[in-house]
Amino acid sequence: MKRYLPIIIIFLNILTGQAQINTDQVLRSGRSALYFEDYVLSIQYFNQAIAAKPYLAQPYFYRALAKLNLDDFNGAIVDATEAITRNPFMTDAYELRAVAYQNIGQPEKAIEDYNQVLQTLPDNRGIIFNKAMAQQDIKDYDGARDAYDKLLKAHPRFDNGYIGRARLKLETGDSIGAVEDAQKALELNKNAINAYLIKADVDINKNKDYASALSAMDEAIKIQPRYPGFFINRAFIRRNLDDYYGAISDYDYAIQLAPSDYVPFFNRALLYMEVRDFDRALKDLDKVISLHGPDIKTLYNRAIVRKEKRDFKGAMSDVDEVLRRYPNLAAGYFLRSQVKRDMGDMTFKADYDKSIAMAKETVQKTPEEYSFAATNNENGDNSDKTETSTESLNERQEDVAARFSALITVNEPLTLEQEYNNKQIRGKVQDRITPADIEPMFAVTYYSSPTELRPNSEYIREADDINRSRILRFVLQVTNHEPVLTDHEQIQRHFESVEYYNSYIATHTPRAIDFFARGMDFMTLRDYPAAVTDFTKAIEVTPDFTLAYMMRAIARLRGLQAASAMDNNSIDTGAISAEAERMAKKSAMADIDKTISLSPDMAIAHYNKGVLLLENSDYTSAINAFTKAIELRPELGEAYYNRGFAFFRLGNAKAGTADLSRAGELGVVPSYSLLKRMSR
């Protein structure tokens, strides 16, 4: 027996180590990371909780939620099922699993889970809404209609419910009813972007009222001015109103927003061809081929352009490839006959005669050719394009030829996203009301998110001094958009760093910088209560530690945000009292004021004070704080942006517009979106 004793002792030590994990603390840190969208980090915390207490349902549920937000839908289903196995009454787990099923195209299973939740929550808005969409996906139109009717009876002011029912009516051919529901949604919410899109869809495809469609698309673009598909579709409308230059302008902007999308290049080329600007048309078609490959439509149109530019060799090469891949295309033979005629090739008549003979026949396409035809919905309608019956494979030659020179539109914006009660799925931005958010506080971090417009982190002398001392294990950076951690090794380094400081502090006389360093690791790992504790200890050792005050304020506010979000989660208990929230904000403001007193020339500190005042709706004081930050650092674009926001809140549109314009010049991209919204 003795030879097994060491193994038993080691095994007991492992169990003891797992038992020593404070599961509540680990779950709290994981949920905090979840709130701040640090999903990979949150999974690491939930892994620890599962290893320590595998019988708990909550860690599996939260890990499922993290996986759902990472689009790991199958993994989310597995974890949600584990949570349900451990707690069959956890309705949130059924809901989460249903949403995951819907995302992987299994609406039947999603409906089963939604029904399970509805037994407990029969009038739950999000569940009924999601179930209706799932029923629509399986063509159960009667069931979906009943679900939407029930939804709107219980929640008559739910604008997205009317949008969902309008989409259902549009799919079942009731365009009048669809517009009525879309209008009702707009009465409830003037920013219901899908309502404008539905109205534009009906105006284009049913009413042929392009002027009205243009008005609807203009409203959609005001709400979401940075979605390229909207500009592509508005260009299509403008082209039908003979506004060529307006259409080209929209394609230009769509290309700025999505330079790797071939659609605006293709459409712009067709418009250039119409106005006989063949040089620009050729350049755009070449770009389409570089982005999308040599598809038949692009080759056909490039052959036309090359013919007009008298590049007969290039035109012949393109049209030969078109006919090789699409030998039943009469228009292709006619085009080749023209090229041959213009280059003096007297065999052109054979191609001409063949095109005339074929023009009287329908085109019998293969399913592969049909797939090409349906790749792009040129007319913008919502009809089902997936049929491959014998009848649908026959087309008149003139219809095929017309399709080769038709503009492409984008239908994606008409999709709706599921609602999820515990945490909204980060769906397509165009399907949601875009909030007019302020720019957040700046913080000292170990990671930043450089962009072409903002390649460097902000400068704080105190952070630079610490970096020059090389005393920390990581380099400090200053940013107000800290990136999420997605690298497991990166995350593990910070867990190991915490253990290093635990050991060091336990065996040495701790210095303020040691507590500060461990606090920064806790900040990186989203453990804000522990970070507050360490920054406090650093201040106790060195009462004039400026960055410790600054970071303690940030930690307190982020911890408050995360705790508030957790309390809104239906499977958590215990709410933060209004008094506790007030005290946390008061303490954070005291820390910011102390930072300013220790470093009065730190523009970032004045900016952060302005942010907290703005969040507390003290707009006048916030403007004063941002003004001071701008005096100290005239290039701080975020201060202009937030001051402009505050000016608009006070009704001073002139000052607000000037500040937002300046913020945009300094690289704060959301400025232009807010300017458009405020100019409505």
XYZ file of C-alpha atoms in Angstrom:
680
model
C 0.000 0.000 0.000
C 2.892 2.372 0.732
C 3.814 2.796 -2.910
C 0.388 4.292 -3.660
C 0.552 6.800 -0.810
C 2.331 9.629 -2.693
C -0.191 9.423 -5.527
C -3.087 9.605 -3.056
C -1.504 12.606 -1.318
C -0.990 14.404 -4.634
C -4.576 13.679 -5.634
C -5.840 15.036 -2.313
C -3.743 18.160 -2.810
C -5.339 18.709 -6.208
C -8.811 18.349 -4.727
C -7.877 20.701 -1.908
C -6.552 23.233 -4.407
C -9.792 23.104 -6.341
C -11.842 23.386 -3.198
C -9.853 26.467 -2.184
C -11.161 28.339 -5.225
C -13.726 30.909 -4.170
C -16.370 29.896 -6.691
C -18.553 32.937 -6.044
C -15.574 35.211 -6.626
C -14.609 33.358 -9.817
C -18.175 33.503 -11.139
C -18.391 37.202 -10.340
C -15.152 37.889 -12.219
C -16.335 35.761 -15.137
C -19.655 37.566 -15.316
C -17.839 40.887 -15.155
C -15.687 39.857 -18.132
C -18.863 38.717 -19.880
C -20.457 42.112 -19.385
C -17.438 43.860 -20.900
C -17.528 41.419 -23.859
C -14.247 39.758 -22.872
C -15.719 36.396 -23.803
C -12.541 34.325 -24.064
C -11.414 35.591 -20.657
C -14.826 34.872 -19.135
C -14.638 31.285 -20.389
C -11.378 30.842 -18.482
C -13.133 31.859 -15.260
C -16.094 29.573 -15.889
C -13.703 26.704 -16.631
C -12.222 27.205 -13.160
C -15.661 27.211 -11.534
C -16.684 24.035 -13.390
C -13.453 22.284 -12.383
C -14.021 23.210 -8.728
C -17.780 22.530 -8.563
C -18.919 20.566 -11.624
C -22.368 20.024 -10.118
C -23.315 23.715 -10.426
C -25.539 24.765 -13.321
C -24.564 28.448 -13.411
C -20.979 28.109 -14.713
C -22.211 26.009 -17.641
C -24.941 28.531 -18.383
C -22.547 31.468 -18.362
C -20.004 29.607 -20.449
C -22.780 28.851 -22.930
C -23.590 32.562 -23.041
C -19.957 33.432 -23.742
C -19.799 30.841 -26.520
C -23.033 32.163 -27.997
C -21.483 35.612 -28.280
C -18.421 34.082 -29.935
C -20.731 32.414 -32.515
C -19.809 28.988 -31.150
C -23.435 27.920 -31.336
C -22.820 24.180 -31.067
C -20.650 24.701 -28.003
C -23.361 26.917 -26.507
C -25.931 24.174 -27.048
C -23.721 21.606 -25.292
C -23.158 23.855 -22.272
C -26.782 24.970 -22.060
C -27.798 21.307 -22.077
C -25.361 20.634 -19.215
C -26.909 23.513 -17.271
C -30.412 22.127 -17.885
C -29.288 18.659 -16.778
C -28.153 20.126 -13.467
C -31.149 22.446 -13.097
C -34.182 21.542 -15.257
C -35.983 24.668 -14.055
C -33.413 27.137 -15.439
C -35.588 28.826 -18.061
C -32.722 31.060 -19.202
C -30.778 27.992 -20.317
C -33.695 26.799 -22.467
C -33.942 30.250 -24.000
C -30.222 30.446 -24.709
C -30.223 26.987 -26.280
C -33.200 27.942 -28.427
C -31.392 31.015 -29.716
C -28.353 28.860 -30.546
C -30.538 26.322 -32.345
C -32.063 29.129 -34.387
C -28.624 30.371 -35.383
C -27.542 26.970 -36.726
C -30.725 26.510 -38.739
C -32.651 24.153 -36.463
C -35.845 26.171 -35.839
C -37.882 23.089 -34.888
C -35.660 22.412 -31.869
C -35.678 26.112 -31.047
C -39.484 26.103 -30.970
C -39.458 23.155 -28.542
C -37.229 25.104 -26.149
C -39.259 28.289 -26.531
C -42.407 26.313 -25.691
C -40.674 25.028 -22.567
C -39.965 28.594 -21.448
C -43.471 29.764 -22.301
C -44.899 27.264 -19.810
C -43.279 29.379 -17.090
C -43.321 32.788 -18.801
C -46.379 32.756 -21.091
C -46.249 36.472 -21.951
C -42.479 36.879 -22.264
C -41.896 39.327 -25.094
C -38.563 38.024 -26.346
C -39.621 34.374 -26.281
C -42.817 34.922 -28.252
C -40.958 37.106 -30.741
C -38.203 34.553 -31.306
C -40.701 31.707 -31.574
C -42.638 33.625 -34.220
C -39.470 34.067 -36.282
C -38.651 30.377 -35.918
C -42.162 29.451 -37.084
C -41.742 31.762 -40.046
C -38.458 30.040 -40.874
C -40.232 26.685 -41.195
C -43.034 28.293 -43.267
C -45.578 27.878 -40.475
C -47.149 31.185 -41.424
C -50.380 30.635 -39.510
C -48.483 29.798 -36.341
C -46.178 32.789 -36.783
C -49.141 35.082 -37.384
C -50.844 33.841 -34.226
C -47.630 34.342 -32.259
C -47.201 37.918 -33.476
C -50.859 38.687 -32.717
C -50.425 37.307 -29.194
C -47.202 39.238 -28.788
C -48.713 42.558 -29.800
C -51.804 42.006 -27.693
C -49.607 41.523 -24.618
C -47.049 44.170 -25.650
C -48.818 46.704 -27.891
C -45.914 49.148 -27.765
C -43.245 46.700 -28.897
C -42.131 48.238 -32.187
C -40.013 45.246 -33.218
C -43.114 43.051 -32.948
C -44.782 45.122 -35.649
C -41.600 44.900 -37.734
C -41.620 41.108 -37.407
C -45.275 40.879 -38.414
C -44.675 43.284 -41.311
C -41.864 41.050 -42.521
C -44.204 38.059 -42.299
C -46.884 39.891 -44.278
C -44.332 40.902 -46.883
C -43.251 37.287 -47.261
C -46.855 36.123 -47.666
C -47.723 38.792 -50.243
C -49.654 41.246 -48.059
C -47.686 44.371 -48.935
C -50.446 46.736 -47.777
C -50.563 45.068 -44.355
C -46.752 45.127 -44.192
C -46.670 48.889 -44.739
C -49.399 49.406 -42.117
C -47.371 47.496 -39.526
C -44.188 49.292 -40.515
C -45.956 52.621 -40.065
C -47.211 51.551 -36.642
C -43.634 50.680 -35.647
C -42.508 54.160 -36.717
C -45.239 55.780 -34.640
C -43.808 53.964 -31.627
C -40.169 54.477 -32.544
C -39.102 56.935 -35.236
C -35.712 55.160 -35.364
C -37.193 51.749 -36.263
C -34.813 51.305 -39.153
C -36.352 48.121 -40.552
C -39.690 49.909 -40.905
C -38.123 52.328 -43.379
C -36.504 49.431 -45.226
C -39.814 47.577 -45.522
C -41.525 50.711 -46.840
C -38.733 51.201 -49.379
C -38.976 47.541 -50.407
C -42.712 47.825 -51.097
C -42.308 51.150 -52.902
C -39.663 49.684 -55.200
C -41.107 46.267 -55.975
C -44.862 46.708 -55.677
C -45.652 50.385 -56.203
C -42.695 51.386 -58.406
C -42.765 54.646 -56.450
C -39.063 55.433 -56.424
C -39.496 58.923 -54.984
C -41.203 57.504 -51.904
C -38.607 54.725 -51.692
C -35.858 57.350 -51.777
C -37.453 59.198 -48.867
C -37.558 55.971 -46.811
C -33.936 55.117 -47.607
C -32.855 58.644 -46.675
C -34.367 58.116 -43.219
C -32.662 54.736 -42.831
C -29.297 56.281 -43.718
C -29.781 59.051 -41.150
C -30.150 56.370 -38.490
C -27.330 54.139 -39.706
C -25.031 56.266 -41.860
C -22.141 53.820 -42.042
C -23.792 50.719 -43.526
C -22.634 50.374 -47.163
C -25.651 48.305 -48.254
C -27.959 51.248 -47.651
C -25.960 53.445 -50.024
C -25.917 50.673 -52.637
C -29.696 50.405 -52.453
C -30.228 54.171 -52.479
C -28.028 54.380 -55.571
C -30.311 51.816 -57.237
C -33.295 54.040 -56.422
C -31.533 57.181 -57.650
C -30.623 55.462 -60.895
C -34.311 54.713 -61.447
C -35.013 58.407 -60.856
C -32.380 59.261 -63.518
C -30.124 60.812 -60.874
C -26.925 59.293 -62.239
C -24.518 61.528 -60.389
C -26.346 61.028 -57.089
C -26.165 57.264 -57.671
C -22.443 57.375 -58.437
C -21.903 59.491 -55.315
C -23.615 56.804 -53.230
C -21.467 54.092 -54.794
C -18.371 56.189 -54.076
C -19.297 56.372 -50.397
C -20.220 52.681 -50.213
C -16.733 51.907 -51.548
C -15.170 54.100 -48.855
C -17.093 52.179 -46.207
C -16.455 48.710 -47.674
C -13.485 48.817 -50.068
C -13.415 45.008 -50.387
C -17.069 44.685 -51.489
C -17.310 44.117 -55.239
C -20.980 45.151 -55.594
C -20.574 48.963 -55.587
C -17.670 48.686 -58.037
C -19.789 46.570 -60.409
C -22.803 48.852 -60.171
C -20.710 51.989 -60.613
C -19.127 50.446 -63.706
C -22.581 49.929 -65.235
C -23.462 53.574 -64.618
C -20.158 54.709 -66.116
C -21.004 52.587 -69.154
C -24.381 54.318 -69.463
C -22.730 57.740 -69.533
C -20.005 56.339 -71.827
C -17.142 56.876 -69.402
C -15.462 53.655 -70.483
C -12.074 54.322 -68.899
C -13.576 54.458 -65.410
C -15.930 51.595 -66.186
C -12.984 49.373 -67.185
C -11.103 50.275 -64.033
C -14.089 49.311 -61.883
C -14.700 46.033 -63.730
C -11.041 45.081 -63.337
C -11.441 45.802 -59.618
C -14.517 43.547 -59.456
C -12.533 40.689 -60.985
C -9.676 41.204 -58.524
C -12.111 41.113 -55.597
C -14.689 38.577 -56.771
C -13.068 36.591 -59.551
C -13.974 36.521 -63.272
C -17.732 35.880 -63.061
C -19.733 35.813 -66.285
C -21.570 39.115 -65.803
C -18.366 41.051 -65.221
C -16.603 39.451 -68.189
C -19.593 40.167 -70.440
C -19.666 43.836 -69.492
C -15.899 44.163 -69.698
C -16.071 42.737 -73.224
C -18.496 45.538 -74.123
C -16.211 48.161 -72.586
C -13.121 46.756 -74.295
C -14.983 46.741 -77.618
C -15.884 50.410 -77.160
C -12.249 51.177 -76.349
C -11.258 49.222 -79.497
C -9.346 46.642 -77.477
C -10.669 43.893 -79.720
C -8.230 41.238 -78.539
C -9.258 41.781 -74.906
C -12.944 41.889 -75.852
C -12.677 38.600 -77.768
C -10.925 36.950 -74.838
C -13.708 37.988 -72.456
C -16.639 37.073 -74.681
C -15.067 33.724 -75.612
C -14.832 32.885 -71.904
C -18.467 33.925 -71.394
C -19.656 31.634 -74.191
C -17.463 28.780 -73.000
C -19.167 28.896 -69.614
C -22.631 29.930 -70.864
C -23.018 28.478 -74.391
C -26.764 29.174 -74.582
C -26.476 32.962 -74.303
C -27.713 34.573 -77.509
C -26.495 38.003 -76.392
C -22.981 36.592 -76.112
C -22.920 35.487 -79.770
C -24.373 38.829 -80.864
C -21.662 40.682 -78.917
C -18.952 38.517 -80.427
C -20.322 39.164 -83.905
C -20.035 42.916 -83.265
C -16.461 42.580 -82.017
C -15.486 40.501 -85.054
C -17.178 42.957 -87.411
C -15.392 45.947 -85.869
C -12.021 44.212 -86.117
C -12.660 43.266 -89.753
C -13.217 39.533 -89.208
C -15.729 38.510 -91.879
C -16.739 35.375 -89.954
C -18.898 37.655 -87.787
C -22.026 36.678 -89.738
C -22.009 33.102 -88.377
C -22.191 34.399 -84.813
C -24.821 36.967 -85.799
C -27.033 34.337 -87.431
C -26.632 32.025 -84.462
C -27.652 34.790 -82.046
C -30.790 35.542 -84.098
C -31.766 31.869 -84.194
C -31.172 31.387 -80.464
C -33.069 34.573 -79.561
C -36.325 32.826 -80.474
C -35.675 30.023 -77.991
C -35.864 29.858 -74.214
C -32.661 29.172 -72.306
C -32.463 25.745 -70.705
C -30.034 26.316 -67.871
C -28.269 23.863 -65.675
C -28.805 24.215 -61.890
C -25.267 25.633 -61.737
C -26.176 28.365 -64.209
C -29.376 29.022 -62.297
C -27.375 29.385 -59.118
C -25.351 32.085 -60.845
C -28.495 33.867 -61.950
C -29.874 33.902 -58.417
C -26.627 34.937 -56.756
C -27.642 38.568 -56.869
C -31.198 39.790 -56.608
C -30.961 42.625 -59.077
C -34.459 43.970 -58.696
C -34.450 44.007 -54.938
C -37.520 41.820 -54.507
C -37.956 39.270 -51.750
C -39.349 36.409 -53.793
C -37.975 32.953 -53.191
C -35.055 32.421 -55.558
C -34.134 28.906 -54.546
C -36.525 26.897 -56.707
C -34.812 24.665 -59.257
C -37.815 23.119 -60.975
C -37.779 22.485 -64.743
C -40.083 25.441 -65.309
C -37.858 27.824 -63.370
C -34.813 26.728 -65.396
C -36.326 28.158 -68.602
C -35.892 31.854 -69.376
C -36.398 34.062 -72.380
C -33.167 35.209 -74.003
C -34.046 38.886 -73.558
C -34.555 38.336 -69.813
C -31.147 36.713 -69.536
C -29.497 39.541 -71.460
C -31.211 42.162 -69.293
C -29.942 40.474 -66.158
C -26.361 40.838 -67.363
C -26.658 44.619 -67.276
C -28.834 44.964 -64.166
C -27.749 46.668 -60.978
C -27.260 44.564 -57.871
C -29.087 45.470 -54.671
C -28.551 44.281 -51.111
C -31.367 42.593 -49.205
C -29.528 41.684 -45.995
C -30.807 44.636 -43.925
C -34.328 43.199 -43.866
C -33.272 40.423 -41.485
C -34.258 40.571 -37.834
C -32.243 39.342 -34.885
C -33.517 37.294 -31.968
C -33.992 38.951 -28.639
C -32.156 37.498 -25.690
C -33.248 38.534 -22.236
C -30.031 38.026 -20.251
C -27.740 39.739 -22.712
C -28.628 41.044 -26.158
C -26.976 39.184 -28.978
C -24.635 41.506 -30.805
C -26.511 41.177 -34.078
C -26.319 43.229 -37.245
C -26.006 46.828 -36.261
C -28.459 47.948 -38.913
C -31.227 45.965 -37.188
C -30.929 47.883 -33.967
C -31.389 51.445 -32.832
C -27.878 52.823 -32.713
C -27.450 54.561 -29.365
C -25.858 58.000 -29.281
C -23.109 57.025 -26.836
C -20.514 59.303 -25.313
C -16.830 58.499 -25.558
C -15.751 56.564 -22.416
C -13.091 57.402 -19.854
C -9.403 56.940 -20.500
C -7.594 54.357 -18.402
C -4.099 53.005 -17.986
C -4.027 49.475 -19.405
C -1.631 46.857 -20.661
C -3.304 46.731 -24.103
C -4.610 49.306 -26.569
C -6.444 49.301 -29.917
C -4.467 51.407 -32.403
C -6.189 52.430 -35.627
C -5.006 54.200 -38.768
C -6.559 57.406 -37.457
C -5.319 56.900 -33.874
C -2.075 54.865 -34.175
C -0.663 55.735 -30.748
C -1.937 55.558 -27.194
C -2.489 58.773 -25.233
C 0.321 60.203 -23.117
C 0.329 60.475 -19.331
C 3.612 61.550 -17.757
C 3.115 59.348 -14.687
C 2.599 56.242 -16.851
C 5.658 57.118 -18.927
C 7.752 57.481 -15.764
C 6.764 53.971 -14.605
C 7.485 52.528 -18.056
C 10.933 54.133 -18.060
C 11.696 52.520 -14.703
C 10.999 49.070 -16.240
C 9.708 47.958 -12.857
C 6.469 46.396 -14.132
C 6.155 43.087 -15.935
C 4.070 44.725 -18.708
C 4.165 48.113 -20.460
C 1.493 50.645 -19.485
C -0.593 52.218 -22.233
C -3.388 54.799 -22.159
C -6.624 54.299 -24.094
C -10.367 54.686 -23.812
C -11.096 51.658 -26.001
C -9.338 48.755 -24.337
C -9.419 45.650 -26.541
C -10.850 42.364 -25.345
C -8.420 39.521 -24.722
C -8.755 36.680 -27.208
C -5.402 34.935 -26.740
C -5.418 32.157 -24.130
C -1.675 32.494 -23.530
C -2.083 36.234 -23.029
C -4.770 35.644 -20.431
C -2.716 32.958 -18.699
C 0.240 35.333 -18.378
C -1.866 37.652 -16.246
C -3.133 34.836 -14.022
C 0.512 33.835 -13.560
C 1.454 37.448 -12.877
C -1.124 37.603 -10.080
C 0.400 34.448 -8.561
C 3.865 35.987 -8.863
C 2.825 39.081 -6.904
C 0.944 36.955 -4.361
C 4.163 35.103 -3.652
C 6.336 38.218 -3.730
C 4.103 40.253 -1.420
C 3.848 37.323 0.997
C 7.639 37.027 1.307
C 8.807 40.661 0.988
C 7.935 44.017 2.412
C 5.433 45.120 -0.206
C 5.921 48.369 -2.083
C 3.142 50.535 -3.483
C 4.178 49.592 -7.026
C 3.702 45.881 -6.226
C 0.095 46.420 -5.146
C -0.443 48.699 -8.147
C 0.981 46.085 -10.531
C -1.228 43.321 -9.136
C -4.191 45.697 -9.287
C -3.461 46.279 -12.985
C -3.443 42.506 -13.553
C -6.811 42.290 -11.808
C -8.086 45.119 -14.035
C -6.953 43.182 -17.092
C -8.704 40.075 -15.763
C -11.890 42.096 -15.013
C -11.725 41.392 -11.267
C -12.626 44.913 -10.221
C -13.248 44.403 -6.465
C -9.759 42.896 -6.128
C -8.321 45.747 -8.194
C -9.945 48.344 -5.916
C -8.438 46.588 -2.882
C -4.926 46.613 -4.358
C -5.066 50.229 -5.519
C -6.217 51.172 -2.014
C -3.231 49.331 -0.512
C -0.901 51.113 -2.932
C -2.332 54.463 -1.796
C -1.926 53.498 1.856
C 1.775 52.868 1.262
C 2.265 55.939 -0.984
C -0.492 58.526 -0.452
C 0.542 60.645 -3.468
C 0.409 57.745 -5.993
C -1.484 59.588 -8.756
C -2.170 56.645 -11.079
C -3.471 54.536 -8.190
C -6.190 57.141 -7.515
C -7.012 57.363 -11.219
C -7.257 53.614 -11.638
C -9.202 53.097 -8.421
C -11.870 55.436 -9.797
C -12.002 53.445 -13.051
C -12.153 50.136 -11.165
C -14.991 51.359 -8.953
C -17.068 52.548 -11.905
C -16.483 49.433 -14.002
C -17.285 47.227 -11.052
C -20.505 49.170 -10.568
C -21.427 48.711 -14.252
C -20.771 44.972 -14.122
C -22.632 44.519 -10.834
C -25.650 46.432 -12.156
C -25.720 44.242 -15.251
C -25.560 41.079 -13.141
C -28.443 42.263 -10.983
C -30.580 42.653 -14.098
C -29.935 39.018 -14.972
C -32.950 36.925 -14.062
C -30.948 34.043 -12.578
C -29.097 36.299 -10.122
C -30.413 37.626 -6.851
C -29.665 40.689 -4.782
C -29.852 44.194 -6.172
C -27.500 47.125 -5.796
C -29.259 49.792 -3.779
C -29.515 53.330 -5.081
C -27.524 54.462 -2.052
C -24.702 52.007 -2.804
C -24.581 53.213 -6.382
C -24.516 56.851 -5.261
C -21.697 56.164 -2.814
C -19.646 54.314 -5.441
C -19.938 57.234 -7.859
C -19.125 59.707 -5.076
C -15.987 57.732 -4.176
C -14.968 57.577 -7.838
C -15.404 61.347 -8.188
C -13.291 61.878 -5.046
C -10.527 59.760 -6.591
C -10.695 61.738 -9.853
C -10.541 65.027 -7.947
C -7.530 63.718 -5.999
C -5.865 62.772 -9.300
C -6.404 66.317 -10.546
C -5.029 67.844 -7.326
C -1.875 65.694 -7.611
C -1.484 66.292 -11.356
C -3.441 69.431 -12.338
C -2.010 69.445 -15.872
C -3.255 65.920 -16.691
C -5.830 66.567 -19.436
C -7.062 62.978 -19.195
C -8.061 63.465 -15.544
C -10.207 66.508 -16.384
C -11.680 64.584 -19.313
C -12.585 61.637 -17.065
C -14.254 64.002 -14.631
C -16.301 65.375 -17.501
C -17.397 61.880 -18.490
C -18.628 61.085 -14.973
C -20.460 64.422 -14.780
C -22.005 63.770 -18.192
C -23.188 60.341 -17.093
C -24.783 62.040 -14.061
C -26.549 64.526 -16.415
C -24.648 67.508 -15.000
C -24.104 68.947 -18.474
C -22.878 72.421 -17.505
C -20.188 71.102 -15.150
C -19.236 68.454 -17.730
C -18.727 71.167 -20.374
C -16.424 73.031 -17.992
C -14.374 69.874 -17.360
C -14.063 69.072 -21.075
C -13.125 72.694 -21.790
C -10.293 72.434 -19.250
C -9.121 69.173 -20.849
C -9.102 70.874 -24.263
C -7.122 73.833 -22.891
C -4.488 71.394 -21.628
C -4.566 69.157 -24.701
C -6.074 70.885 -27.774
C -5.846 67.694 -29.869
C -7.996 65.577 -27.526
C -10.777 64.759 -29.964
C -12.820 62.763 -27.449
C -13.182 65.887 -25.289
C -14.621 67.817 -28.245
C -16.984 64.940 -29.007
C -18.339 64.679 -25.460
C -18.557 68.443 -25.063
C -20.516 68.594 -28.314
C -22.835 65.900 -26.982
C -23.351 67.962 -23.815
C -24.024 71.128 -25.810
C -26.706 69.326 -27.811
C -28.253 68.099 -24.561
C -28.508 71.730 -23.442
C -30.040 72.742 -26.777
C -26.980 74.601 -28.069
C -26.872 73.067 -31.544
C -24.395 75.614 -32.951
C -21.714 74.874 -30.343
C -22.473 71.158 -30.469
C -22.076 71.039 -34.251
C -18.765 72.905 -34.104
C -17.384 70.520 -31.468
C -18.495 67.380 -33.295
C -16.989 68.667 -36.517
C -13.680 69.303 -34.750
C -13.826 65.848 -33.125
C -14.266 64.291 -36.554
C -11.223 66.164 -37.852
C -9.248 64.711 -34.951
C -10.204 61.141 -35.816
C -13.256 60.456 -33.622
C -15.275 58.640 -36.293
C -18.663 58.465 -34.450
C -18.794 62.273 -34.656
C -20.215 62.152 -38.169
C -22.922 59.692 -37.217
C -23.985 61.875 -34.288
C -23.866 64.998 -36.455
C -26.250 63.411 -38.957
C -28.609 62.342 -36.226
C -28.609 65.719 -34.512
C -29.239 67.507 -37.806
C -32.573 65.743 -38.386
